[in-house]
CSV table of C-alpha atoms and ligand atoms in Angstrom, one decimal:
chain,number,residue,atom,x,y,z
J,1,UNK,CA,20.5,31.6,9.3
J,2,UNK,CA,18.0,29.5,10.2
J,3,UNK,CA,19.0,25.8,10.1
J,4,UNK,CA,16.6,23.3,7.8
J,5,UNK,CA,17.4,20.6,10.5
J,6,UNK,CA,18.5,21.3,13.9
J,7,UNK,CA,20.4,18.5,15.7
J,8,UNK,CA,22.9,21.0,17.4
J,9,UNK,CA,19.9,22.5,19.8
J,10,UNK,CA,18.6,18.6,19.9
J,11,UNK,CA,22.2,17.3,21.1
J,12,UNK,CA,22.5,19.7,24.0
J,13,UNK,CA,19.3,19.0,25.3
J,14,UNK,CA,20.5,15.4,25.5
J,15,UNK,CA,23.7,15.7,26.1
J,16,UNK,CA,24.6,14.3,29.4
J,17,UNK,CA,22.4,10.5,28.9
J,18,UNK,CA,24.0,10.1,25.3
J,19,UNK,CA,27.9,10.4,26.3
J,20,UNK,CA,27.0,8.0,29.6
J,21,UNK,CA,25.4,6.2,27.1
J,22,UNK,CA,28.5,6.1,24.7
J,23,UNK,CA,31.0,5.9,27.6
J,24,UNK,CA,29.3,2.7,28.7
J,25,UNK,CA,29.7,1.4,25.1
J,26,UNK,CA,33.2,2.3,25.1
J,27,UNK,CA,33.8,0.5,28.4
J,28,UNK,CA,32.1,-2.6,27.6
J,29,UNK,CA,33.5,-2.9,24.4
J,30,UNK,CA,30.7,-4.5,22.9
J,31,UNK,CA,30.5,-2.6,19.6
J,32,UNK,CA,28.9,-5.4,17.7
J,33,UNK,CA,25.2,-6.3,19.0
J,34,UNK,CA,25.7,-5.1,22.4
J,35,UNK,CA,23.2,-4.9,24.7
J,36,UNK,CA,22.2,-1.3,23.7
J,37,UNK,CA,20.8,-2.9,21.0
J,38,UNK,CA,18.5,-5.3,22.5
J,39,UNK,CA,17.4,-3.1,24.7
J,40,UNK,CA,16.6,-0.5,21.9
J,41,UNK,CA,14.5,-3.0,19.7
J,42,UNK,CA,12.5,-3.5,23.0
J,43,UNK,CA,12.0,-0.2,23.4
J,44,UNK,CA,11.6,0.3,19.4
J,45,UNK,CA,8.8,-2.3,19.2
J,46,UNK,CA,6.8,-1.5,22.4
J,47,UNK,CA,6.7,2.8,21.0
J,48,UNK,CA,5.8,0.9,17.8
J,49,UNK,CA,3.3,-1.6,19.0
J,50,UNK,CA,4.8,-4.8,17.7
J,51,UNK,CA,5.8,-8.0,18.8
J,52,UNK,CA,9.0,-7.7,17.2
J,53,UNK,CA,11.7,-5.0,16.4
J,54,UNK,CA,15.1,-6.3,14.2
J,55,UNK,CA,16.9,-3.2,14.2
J,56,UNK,CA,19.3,-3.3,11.2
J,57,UNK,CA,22.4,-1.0,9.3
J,58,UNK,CA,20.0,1.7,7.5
J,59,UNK,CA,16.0,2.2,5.9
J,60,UNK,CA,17.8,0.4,2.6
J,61,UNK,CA,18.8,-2.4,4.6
J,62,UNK,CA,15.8,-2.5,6.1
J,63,UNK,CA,13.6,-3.0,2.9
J,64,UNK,CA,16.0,-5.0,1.0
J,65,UNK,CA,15.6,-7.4,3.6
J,66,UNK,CA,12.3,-7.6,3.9
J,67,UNK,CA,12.1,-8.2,0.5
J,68,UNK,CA,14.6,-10.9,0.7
J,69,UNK,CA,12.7,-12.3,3.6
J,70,UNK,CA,9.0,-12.6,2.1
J,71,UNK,CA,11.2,-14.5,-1.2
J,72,UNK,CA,10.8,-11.1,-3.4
J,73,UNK,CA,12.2,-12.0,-6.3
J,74,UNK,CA,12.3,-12.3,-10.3
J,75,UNK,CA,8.9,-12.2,-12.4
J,76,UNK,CA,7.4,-10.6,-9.1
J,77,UNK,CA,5.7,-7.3,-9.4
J,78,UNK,CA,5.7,-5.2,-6.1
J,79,UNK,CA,3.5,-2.0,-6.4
J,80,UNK,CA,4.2,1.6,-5.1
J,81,UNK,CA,4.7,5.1,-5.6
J,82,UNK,CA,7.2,7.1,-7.7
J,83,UNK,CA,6.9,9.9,-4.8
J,84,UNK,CA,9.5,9.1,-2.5
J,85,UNK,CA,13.1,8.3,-2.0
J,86,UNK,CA,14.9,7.0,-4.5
J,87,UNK,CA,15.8,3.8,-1.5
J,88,UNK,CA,11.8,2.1,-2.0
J,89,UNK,CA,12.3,1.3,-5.6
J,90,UNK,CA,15.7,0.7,-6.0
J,91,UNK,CA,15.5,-2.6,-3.7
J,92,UNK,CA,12.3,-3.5,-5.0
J,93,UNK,CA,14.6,-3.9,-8.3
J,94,UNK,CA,17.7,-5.1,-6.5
J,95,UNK,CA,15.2,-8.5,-5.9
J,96,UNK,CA,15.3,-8.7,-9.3
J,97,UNK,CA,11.5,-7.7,-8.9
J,98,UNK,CA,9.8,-5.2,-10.9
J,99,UNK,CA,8.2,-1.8,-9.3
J,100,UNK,CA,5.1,-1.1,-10.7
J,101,UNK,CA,4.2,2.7,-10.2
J,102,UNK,CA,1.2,3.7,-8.8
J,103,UNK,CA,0.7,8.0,-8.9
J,104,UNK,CA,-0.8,9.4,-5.2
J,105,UNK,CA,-3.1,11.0,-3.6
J,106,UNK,CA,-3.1,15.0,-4.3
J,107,UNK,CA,-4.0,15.8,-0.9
J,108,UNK,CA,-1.7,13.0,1.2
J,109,UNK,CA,1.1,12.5,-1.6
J,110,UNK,CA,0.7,8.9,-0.3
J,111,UNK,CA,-0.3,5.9,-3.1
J,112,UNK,CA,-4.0,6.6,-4.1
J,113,UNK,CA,-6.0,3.1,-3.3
J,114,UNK,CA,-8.0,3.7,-6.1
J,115,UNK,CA,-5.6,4.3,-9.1
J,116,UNK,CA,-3.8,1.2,-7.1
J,117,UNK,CA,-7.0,-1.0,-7.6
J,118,UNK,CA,-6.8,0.1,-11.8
J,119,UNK,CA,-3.1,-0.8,-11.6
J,120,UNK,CA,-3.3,-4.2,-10.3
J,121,UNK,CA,-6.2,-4.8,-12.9
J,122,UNK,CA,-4.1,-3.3,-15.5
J,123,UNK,CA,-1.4,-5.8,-14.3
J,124,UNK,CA,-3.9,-8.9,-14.4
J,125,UNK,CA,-5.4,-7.8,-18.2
J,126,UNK,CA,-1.8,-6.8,-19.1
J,127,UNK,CA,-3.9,-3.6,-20.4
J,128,UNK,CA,-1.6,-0.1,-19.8
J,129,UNK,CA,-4.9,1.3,-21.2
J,130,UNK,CA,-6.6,1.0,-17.8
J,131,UNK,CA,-3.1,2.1,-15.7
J,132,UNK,CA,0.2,2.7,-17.1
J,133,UNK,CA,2.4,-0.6,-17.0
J,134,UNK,CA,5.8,-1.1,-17.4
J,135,UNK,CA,7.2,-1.8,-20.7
J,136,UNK,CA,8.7,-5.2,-19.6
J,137,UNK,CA,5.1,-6.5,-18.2
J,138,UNK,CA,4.4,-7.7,-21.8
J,139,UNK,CA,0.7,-9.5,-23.0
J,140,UNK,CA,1.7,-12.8,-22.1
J,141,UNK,CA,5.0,-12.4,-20.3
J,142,UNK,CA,5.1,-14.6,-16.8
J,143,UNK,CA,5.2,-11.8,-14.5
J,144,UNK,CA,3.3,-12.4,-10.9
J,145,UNK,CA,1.7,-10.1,-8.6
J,146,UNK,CA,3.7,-9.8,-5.0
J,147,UNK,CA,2.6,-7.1,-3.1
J,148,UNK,CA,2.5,-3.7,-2.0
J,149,UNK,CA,5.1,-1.0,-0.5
J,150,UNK,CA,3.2,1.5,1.3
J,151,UNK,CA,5.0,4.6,1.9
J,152,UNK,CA,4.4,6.9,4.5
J,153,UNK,CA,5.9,10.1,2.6
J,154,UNK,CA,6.9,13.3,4.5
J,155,UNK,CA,5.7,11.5,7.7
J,156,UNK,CA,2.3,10.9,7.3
J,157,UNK,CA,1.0,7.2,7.0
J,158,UNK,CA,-0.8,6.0,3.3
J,159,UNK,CA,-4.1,4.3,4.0
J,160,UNK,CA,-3.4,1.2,4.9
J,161,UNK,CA,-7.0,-0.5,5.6
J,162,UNK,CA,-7.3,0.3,1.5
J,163,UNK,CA,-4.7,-0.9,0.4
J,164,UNK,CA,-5.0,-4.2,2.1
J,165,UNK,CA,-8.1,-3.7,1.0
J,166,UNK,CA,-7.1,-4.5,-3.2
J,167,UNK,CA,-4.0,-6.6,-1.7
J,168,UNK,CA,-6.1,-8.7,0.0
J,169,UNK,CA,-8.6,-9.3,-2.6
J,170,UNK,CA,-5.5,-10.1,-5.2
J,171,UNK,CA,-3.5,-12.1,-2.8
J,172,UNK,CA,-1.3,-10.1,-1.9
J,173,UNK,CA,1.5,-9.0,0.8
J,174,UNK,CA,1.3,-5.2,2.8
J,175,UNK,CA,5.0,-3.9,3.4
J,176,UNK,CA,5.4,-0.2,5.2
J,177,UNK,CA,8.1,2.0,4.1
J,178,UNK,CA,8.0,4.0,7.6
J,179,UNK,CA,11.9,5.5,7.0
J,180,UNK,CA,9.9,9.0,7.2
J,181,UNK,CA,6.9,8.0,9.5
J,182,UNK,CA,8.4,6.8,12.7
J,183,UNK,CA,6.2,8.3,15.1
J,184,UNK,CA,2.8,8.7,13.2
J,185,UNK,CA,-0.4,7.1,13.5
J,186,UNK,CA,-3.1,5.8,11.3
J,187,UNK,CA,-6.6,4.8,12.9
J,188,UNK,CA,-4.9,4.0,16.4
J,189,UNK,CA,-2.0,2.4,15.5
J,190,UNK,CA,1.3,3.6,14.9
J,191,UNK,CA,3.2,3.3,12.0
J,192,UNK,CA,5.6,0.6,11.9
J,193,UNK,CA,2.5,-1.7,13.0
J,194,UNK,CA,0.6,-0.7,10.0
J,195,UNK,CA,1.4,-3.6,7.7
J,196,UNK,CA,2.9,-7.7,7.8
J,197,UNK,CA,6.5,-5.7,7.9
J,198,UNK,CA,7.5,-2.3,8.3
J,199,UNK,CA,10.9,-0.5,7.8
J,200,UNK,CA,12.0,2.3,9.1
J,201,UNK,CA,15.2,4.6,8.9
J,202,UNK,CA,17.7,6.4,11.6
J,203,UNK,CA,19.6,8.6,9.2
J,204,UNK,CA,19.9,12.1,10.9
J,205,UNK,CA,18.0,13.6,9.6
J,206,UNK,CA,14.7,11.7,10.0
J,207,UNK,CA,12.2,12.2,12.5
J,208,UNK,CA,14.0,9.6,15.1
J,209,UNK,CA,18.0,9.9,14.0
J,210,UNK,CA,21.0,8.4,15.1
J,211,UNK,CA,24.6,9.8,14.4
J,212,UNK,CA,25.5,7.6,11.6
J,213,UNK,CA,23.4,5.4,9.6
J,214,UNK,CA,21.2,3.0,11.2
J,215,UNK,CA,17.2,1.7,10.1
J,216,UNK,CA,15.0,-0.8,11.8
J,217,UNK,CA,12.3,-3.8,10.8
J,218,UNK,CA,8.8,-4.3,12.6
J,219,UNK,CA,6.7,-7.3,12.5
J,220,UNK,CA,4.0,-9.3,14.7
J,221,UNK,CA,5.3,-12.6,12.7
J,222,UNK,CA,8.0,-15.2,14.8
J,223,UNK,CA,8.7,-17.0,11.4
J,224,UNK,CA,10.0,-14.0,9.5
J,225,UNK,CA,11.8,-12.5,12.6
J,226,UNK,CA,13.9,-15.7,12.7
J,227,UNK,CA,14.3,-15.4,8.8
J,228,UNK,CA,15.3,-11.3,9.6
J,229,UNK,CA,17.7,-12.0,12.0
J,230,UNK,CA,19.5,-14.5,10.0
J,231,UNK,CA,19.8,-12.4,6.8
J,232,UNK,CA,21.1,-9.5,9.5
J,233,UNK,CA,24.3,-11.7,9.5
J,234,UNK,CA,25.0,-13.2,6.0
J,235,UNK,CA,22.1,-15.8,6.6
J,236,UNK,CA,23.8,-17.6,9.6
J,237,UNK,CA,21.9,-20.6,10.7
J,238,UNK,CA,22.6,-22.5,14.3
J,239,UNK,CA,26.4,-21.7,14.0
J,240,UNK,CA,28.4,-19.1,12.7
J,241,UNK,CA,29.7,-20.1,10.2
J,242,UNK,CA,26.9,-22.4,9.1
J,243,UNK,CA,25.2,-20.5,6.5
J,244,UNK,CA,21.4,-21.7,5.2
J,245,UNK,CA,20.7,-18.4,3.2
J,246,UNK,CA,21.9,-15.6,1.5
J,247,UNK,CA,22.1,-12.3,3.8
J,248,UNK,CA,23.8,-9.0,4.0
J,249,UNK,CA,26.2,-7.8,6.8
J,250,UNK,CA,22.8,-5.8,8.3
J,251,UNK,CA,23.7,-5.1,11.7
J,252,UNK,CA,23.1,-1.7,14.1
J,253,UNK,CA,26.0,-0.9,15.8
J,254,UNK,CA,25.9,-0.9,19.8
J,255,UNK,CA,27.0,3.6,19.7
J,256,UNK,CA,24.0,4.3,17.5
J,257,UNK,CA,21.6,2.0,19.4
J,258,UNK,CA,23.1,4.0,22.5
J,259,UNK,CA,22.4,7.3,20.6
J,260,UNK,CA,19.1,6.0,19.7
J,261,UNK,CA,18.5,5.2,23.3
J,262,UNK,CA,19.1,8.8,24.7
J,263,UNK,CA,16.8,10.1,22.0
J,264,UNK,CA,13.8,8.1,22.6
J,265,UNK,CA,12.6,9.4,26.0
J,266,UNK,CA,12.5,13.4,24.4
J,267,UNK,CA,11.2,12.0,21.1
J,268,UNK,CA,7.4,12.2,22.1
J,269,UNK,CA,7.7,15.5,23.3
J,270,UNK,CA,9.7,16.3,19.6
J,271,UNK,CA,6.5,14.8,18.1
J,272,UNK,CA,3.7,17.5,19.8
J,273,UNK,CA,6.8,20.2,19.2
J,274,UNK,CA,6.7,19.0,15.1
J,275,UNK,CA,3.2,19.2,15.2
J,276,UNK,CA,3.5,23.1,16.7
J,277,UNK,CA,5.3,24.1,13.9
J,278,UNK,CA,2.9,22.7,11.5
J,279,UNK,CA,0.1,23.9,12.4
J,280,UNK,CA,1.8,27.2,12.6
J,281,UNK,CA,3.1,27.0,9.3
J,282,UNK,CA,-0.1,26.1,7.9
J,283,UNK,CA,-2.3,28.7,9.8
J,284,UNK,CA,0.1,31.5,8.9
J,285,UNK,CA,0.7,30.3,5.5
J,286,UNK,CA,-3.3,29.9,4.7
J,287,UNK,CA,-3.7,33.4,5.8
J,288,UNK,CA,-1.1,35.3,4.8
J,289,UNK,CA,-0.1,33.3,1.1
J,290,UNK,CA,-3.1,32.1,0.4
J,291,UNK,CA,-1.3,31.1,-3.5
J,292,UNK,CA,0.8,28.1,-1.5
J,293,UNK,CA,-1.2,24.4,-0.5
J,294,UNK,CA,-0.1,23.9,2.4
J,295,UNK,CA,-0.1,19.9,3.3
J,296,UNK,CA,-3.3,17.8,4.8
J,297,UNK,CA,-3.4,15.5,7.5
J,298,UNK,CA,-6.8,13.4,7.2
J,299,UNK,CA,-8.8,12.4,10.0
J,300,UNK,CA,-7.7,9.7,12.0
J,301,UNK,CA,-4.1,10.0,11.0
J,302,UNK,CA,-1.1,11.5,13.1
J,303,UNK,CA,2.2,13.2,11.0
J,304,UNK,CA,5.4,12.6,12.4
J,305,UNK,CA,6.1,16.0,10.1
J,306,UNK,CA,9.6,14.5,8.8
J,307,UNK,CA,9.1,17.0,6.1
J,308,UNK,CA,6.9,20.4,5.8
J,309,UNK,CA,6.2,20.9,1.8
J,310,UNK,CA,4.0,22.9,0.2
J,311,UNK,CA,3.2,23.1,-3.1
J,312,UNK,CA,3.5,26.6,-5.5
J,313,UNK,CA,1.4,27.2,-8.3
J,314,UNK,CA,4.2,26.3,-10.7
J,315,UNK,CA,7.8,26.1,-11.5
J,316,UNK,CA,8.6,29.7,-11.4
J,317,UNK,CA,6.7,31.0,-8.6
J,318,UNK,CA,8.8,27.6,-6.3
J,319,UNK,CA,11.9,29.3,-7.7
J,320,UNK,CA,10.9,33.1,-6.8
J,321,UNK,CA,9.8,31.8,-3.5
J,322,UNK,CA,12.9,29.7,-2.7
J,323,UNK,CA,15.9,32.2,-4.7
J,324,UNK,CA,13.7,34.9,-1.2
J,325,UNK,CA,13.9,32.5,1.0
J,326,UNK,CA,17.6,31.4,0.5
J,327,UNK,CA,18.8,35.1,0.4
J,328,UNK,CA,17.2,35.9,3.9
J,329,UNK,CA,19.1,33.0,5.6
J,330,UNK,CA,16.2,30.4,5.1
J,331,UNK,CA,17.4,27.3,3.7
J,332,UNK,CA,14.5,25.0,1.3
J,333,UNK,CA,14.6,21.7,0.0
J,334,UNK,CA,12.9,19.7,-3.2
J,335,UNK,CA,12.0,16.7,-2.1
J,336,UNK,CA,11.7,15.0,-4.5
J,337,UNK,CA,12.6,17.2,-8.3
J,338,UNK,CA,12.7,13.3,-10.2
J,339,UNK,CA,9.3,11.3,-9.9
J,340,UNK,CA,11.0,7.9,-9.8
J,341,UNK,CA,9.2,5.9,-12.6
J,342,UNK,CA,11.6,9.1,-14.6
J,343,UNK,CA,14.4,7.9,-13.1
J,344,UNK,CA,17.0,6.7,-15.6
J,345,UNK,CA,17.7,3.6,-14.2
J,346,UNK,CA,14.9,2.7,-14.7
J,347,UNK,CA,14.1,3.8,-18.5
J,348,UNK,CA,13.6,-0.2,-19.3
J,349,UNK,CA,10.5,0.2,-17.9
J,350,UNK,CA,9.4,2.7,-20.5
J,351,UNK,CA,7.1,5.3,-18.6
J,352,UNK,CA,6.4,8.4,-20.1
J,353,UNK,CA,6.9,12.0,-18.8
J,354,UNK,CA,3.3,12.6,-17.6
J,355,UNK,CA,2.1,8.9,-16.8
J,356,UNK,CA,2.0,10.0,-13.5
J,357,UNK,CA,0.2,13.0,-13.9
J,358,UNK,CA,0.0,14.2,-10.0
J,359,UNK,CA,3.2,13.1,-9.1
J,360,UNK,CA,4.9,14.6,-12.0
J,361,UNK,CA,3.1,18.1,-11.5
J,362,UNK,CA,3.8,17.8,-8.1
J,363,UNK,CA,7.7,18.1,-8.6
J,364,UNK,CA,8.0,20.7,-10.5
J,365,UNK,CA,6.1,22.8,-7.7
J,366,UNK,CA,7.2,21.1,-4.4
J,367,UNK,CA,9.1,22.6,-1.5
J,368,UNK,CA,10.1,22.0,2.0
J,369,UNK,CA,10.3,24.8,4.8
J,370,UNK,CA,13.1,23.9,8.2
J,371,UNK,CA,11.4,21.4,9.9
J,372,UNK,CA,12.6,20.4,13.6
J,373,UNK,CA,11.5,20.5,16.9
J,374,UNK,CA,13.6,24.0,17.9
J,375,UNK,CA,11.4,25.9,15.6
J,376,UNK,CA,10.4,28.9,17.4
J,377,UNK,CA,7.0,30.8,16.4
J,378,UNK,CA,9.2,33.9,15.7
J,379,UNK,CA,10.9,31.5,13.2
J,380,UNK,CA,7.6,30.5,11.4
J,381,UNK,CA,6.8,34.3,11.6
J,382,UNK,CA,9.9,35.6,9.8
J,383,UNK,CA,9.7,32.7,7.0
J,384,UNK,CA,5.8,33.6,6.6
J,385,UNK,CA,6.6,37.2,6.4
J,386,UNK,CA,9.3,36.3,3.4
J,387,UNK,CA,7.1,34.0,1.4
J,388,UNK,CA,4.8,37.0,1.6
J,389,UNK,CA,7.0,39.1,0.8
J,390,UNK,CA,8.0,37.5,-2.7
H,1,PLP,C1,15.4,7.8,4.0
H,1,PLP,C2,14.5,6.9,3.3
H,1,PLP,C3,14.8,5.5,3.0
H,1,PLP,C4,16.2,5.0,3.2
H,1,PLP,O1,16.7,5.1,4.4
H,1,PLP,P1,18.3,5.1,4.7
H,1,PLP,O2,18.4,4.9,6.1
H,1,PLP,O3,18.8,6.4,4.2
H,1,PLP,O4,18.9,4.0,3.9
H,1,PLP,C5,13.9,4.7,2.4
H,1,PLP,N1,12.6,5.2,2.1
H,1,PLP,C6,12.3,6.5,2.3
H,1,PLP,C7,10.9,6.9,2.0
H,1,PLP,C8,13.2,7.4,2.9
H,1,PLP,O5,12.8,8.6,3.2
């Protein structure tokens, strides 16, 4: 069996830094905002390139924050793709705000700038002839426009200089939902210093995990830091117990900044090793099953490979290809099978099956191969040889 995400091979590699690093936690006592977790947003926001790093309880927490801190709230419209995890939309709405999808890119699965530039115009004309709007943005209802949530899907970053591009010109924020793009890079600059605020996630399985759930925001801007970290702890002002906002109980805990801590120093090296298997995967994959896309990396831009998905050629040659897979010991994901604008939650918003015509496509033929750092090239070989096979 070969395992879709390897932390086992990952653990012993690190083994003897993370339990000094957890006995010193243990003897300290700290567990609550310990110094493991000062030094880690340090660390965090110099790998990242920012001024500041708040680290923070999970990728949710991070973006409902954020939201909470740039005043997201209701009658705003934030913009962004129905291809991701369920988490990007689902705050945007827990503001009260109201997502307004906007279908990708077929080569990058990130938000396509241009069908975002015919969105916001739809938005302004309240015109779902131009871009499909949802059902609650009404001809004269009192909706405003907010801003943008980039996400970097599978690892790779969206193209950020155009979408500030239309948010600029509109007036509006740049956030980065970075939970799967820790790592990359887009024109020089990684992510998590791609927009105003960036969020990422440390859920296991992501490209830089801790053992539990944990996330973290990035940001050049003092004002909004001081607004973070006081909506990190129930919106404390000077005192404890003085409260000047509403907050969350948002905190990192001091053993998963000390996990975080003993993974950061391989995590480079787990970047180039990501990047081995991709390119192996797509080399082999190009030659040998010419019928599967693999995925694209653009110029200028640097995966962190959270995911490896390629698409099939429909619905029943993904299920052929994965029911192989699956019996020779190769296990395969969907990420993700429901587009989110089809999400029931969100029916109110009245979006028809096919209104996002890539992005709907898309999951019905989706899949994702094991992606980790501890795949061998005998591995890729083998899984190659199987999709070939079927
Ligand atoms: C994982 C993920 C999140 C949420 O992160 P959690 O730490 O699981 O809360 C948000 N957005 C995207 C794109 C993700 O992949």
């Amino acid at each position: 069996m070969i395992p879709f995400v390897d932390l086992k091979s990952q653990f012993k590699a690190i083994e003897r830094d993370l339990r000094s690093r957890i006995d010193a936690v243990l003897e300290h006592g700290q567990f609550i905002l310990g110094p493991e977790v000062k030094e880690l947003e340090q660390k965090l926001a110099a790998f990242a390139g920012t001024k500041h790093c708040i680290s923070c309880a999970s990728g949710t927490d991070a973006l409902f924050m954020a939201l909470l801190a740039k005043g997201v709230g209701q009658g705003h419209v934030v913009f962004t793709t129905p291809f991701t995890f369920f988490a990007t939309a689902e705050t945007i709405a827990l503001v009260n705000a109201t997502p307004i999808f906007v279908d990708i890119d077929p080569l990058t699965f990130n938000m396509d700038p241009k069908a975002l530039a015919r969105a916001v115009d739809a938005f302004n004309k309240r015109d779902p002839s131009i871009h499909p709007l949802p059902a609650t943005v009404t001809k004269g209802s009192s909706h405003k426009l907010a801003g943008v949530m980039g996400v970097d899907i599978f690892g790779l970053p969206s193209d950020y200089d155009a979408i500030h591009a239309v948010a600029s010109e509109h007036g509006m924020w740049v956030m980065e939902d970075a939970a799967q793009s820790f790592g990359g890079e887009y024109k020089g600059k990684r992510a998590g210093a791609l927009a105003e605020i960036a969020c990422t996630s440390f859920f296991p399985a992501k490209p830089l995990g801790c053992y539990g759930d944990g996330g973290a925001i990035f940001t050049n801007d003092d004002k909004l830091t001081e607004t973070l970290v006081s909506i990190r702890v129930h919106g404390q002002g000077s005192d404890r117990y003085e409260h000047v906002r509403l907050g969350v109980t948002g905190r990192l805990d001091s053993m998963q900044a000390a996990v975080l801590l003993a993974k950061l120093p391989p995590f480079e090296n787990e970047l180039k090793e990501r990047q081995r298997v991709a390119d192996g995967y797509s080399t082999m994959i190009k030659r040998a099953v010419p019928d599967l896309a693999t995925p694209t990396v653009p110029a200028g831009y640097r995966s962190a490979w959270a995911q490896y998905c390629v698409l099939a050629k429909d619905s029943a040659h993904r299920t052929r290809l994965r029911d192989k897979l699956q019996a020779g010991g190769v296990p395969t994901a969907v990420y993700y099978p429901i587009p989110l604008h089809q999400q029931k939650v969100f029916a109110e918003l009245g979006y028809k099956p096919g209104s996002m015509p890539v992005s709907d496509d898309f999951a019905t033929r989706i899949f994702a191969l094991p992606m980790h750092p501890y795949v061998t090239n005998a591995m890729i070989e083998e899984i190659v040889g199987k999709l070939k096979s079927a």
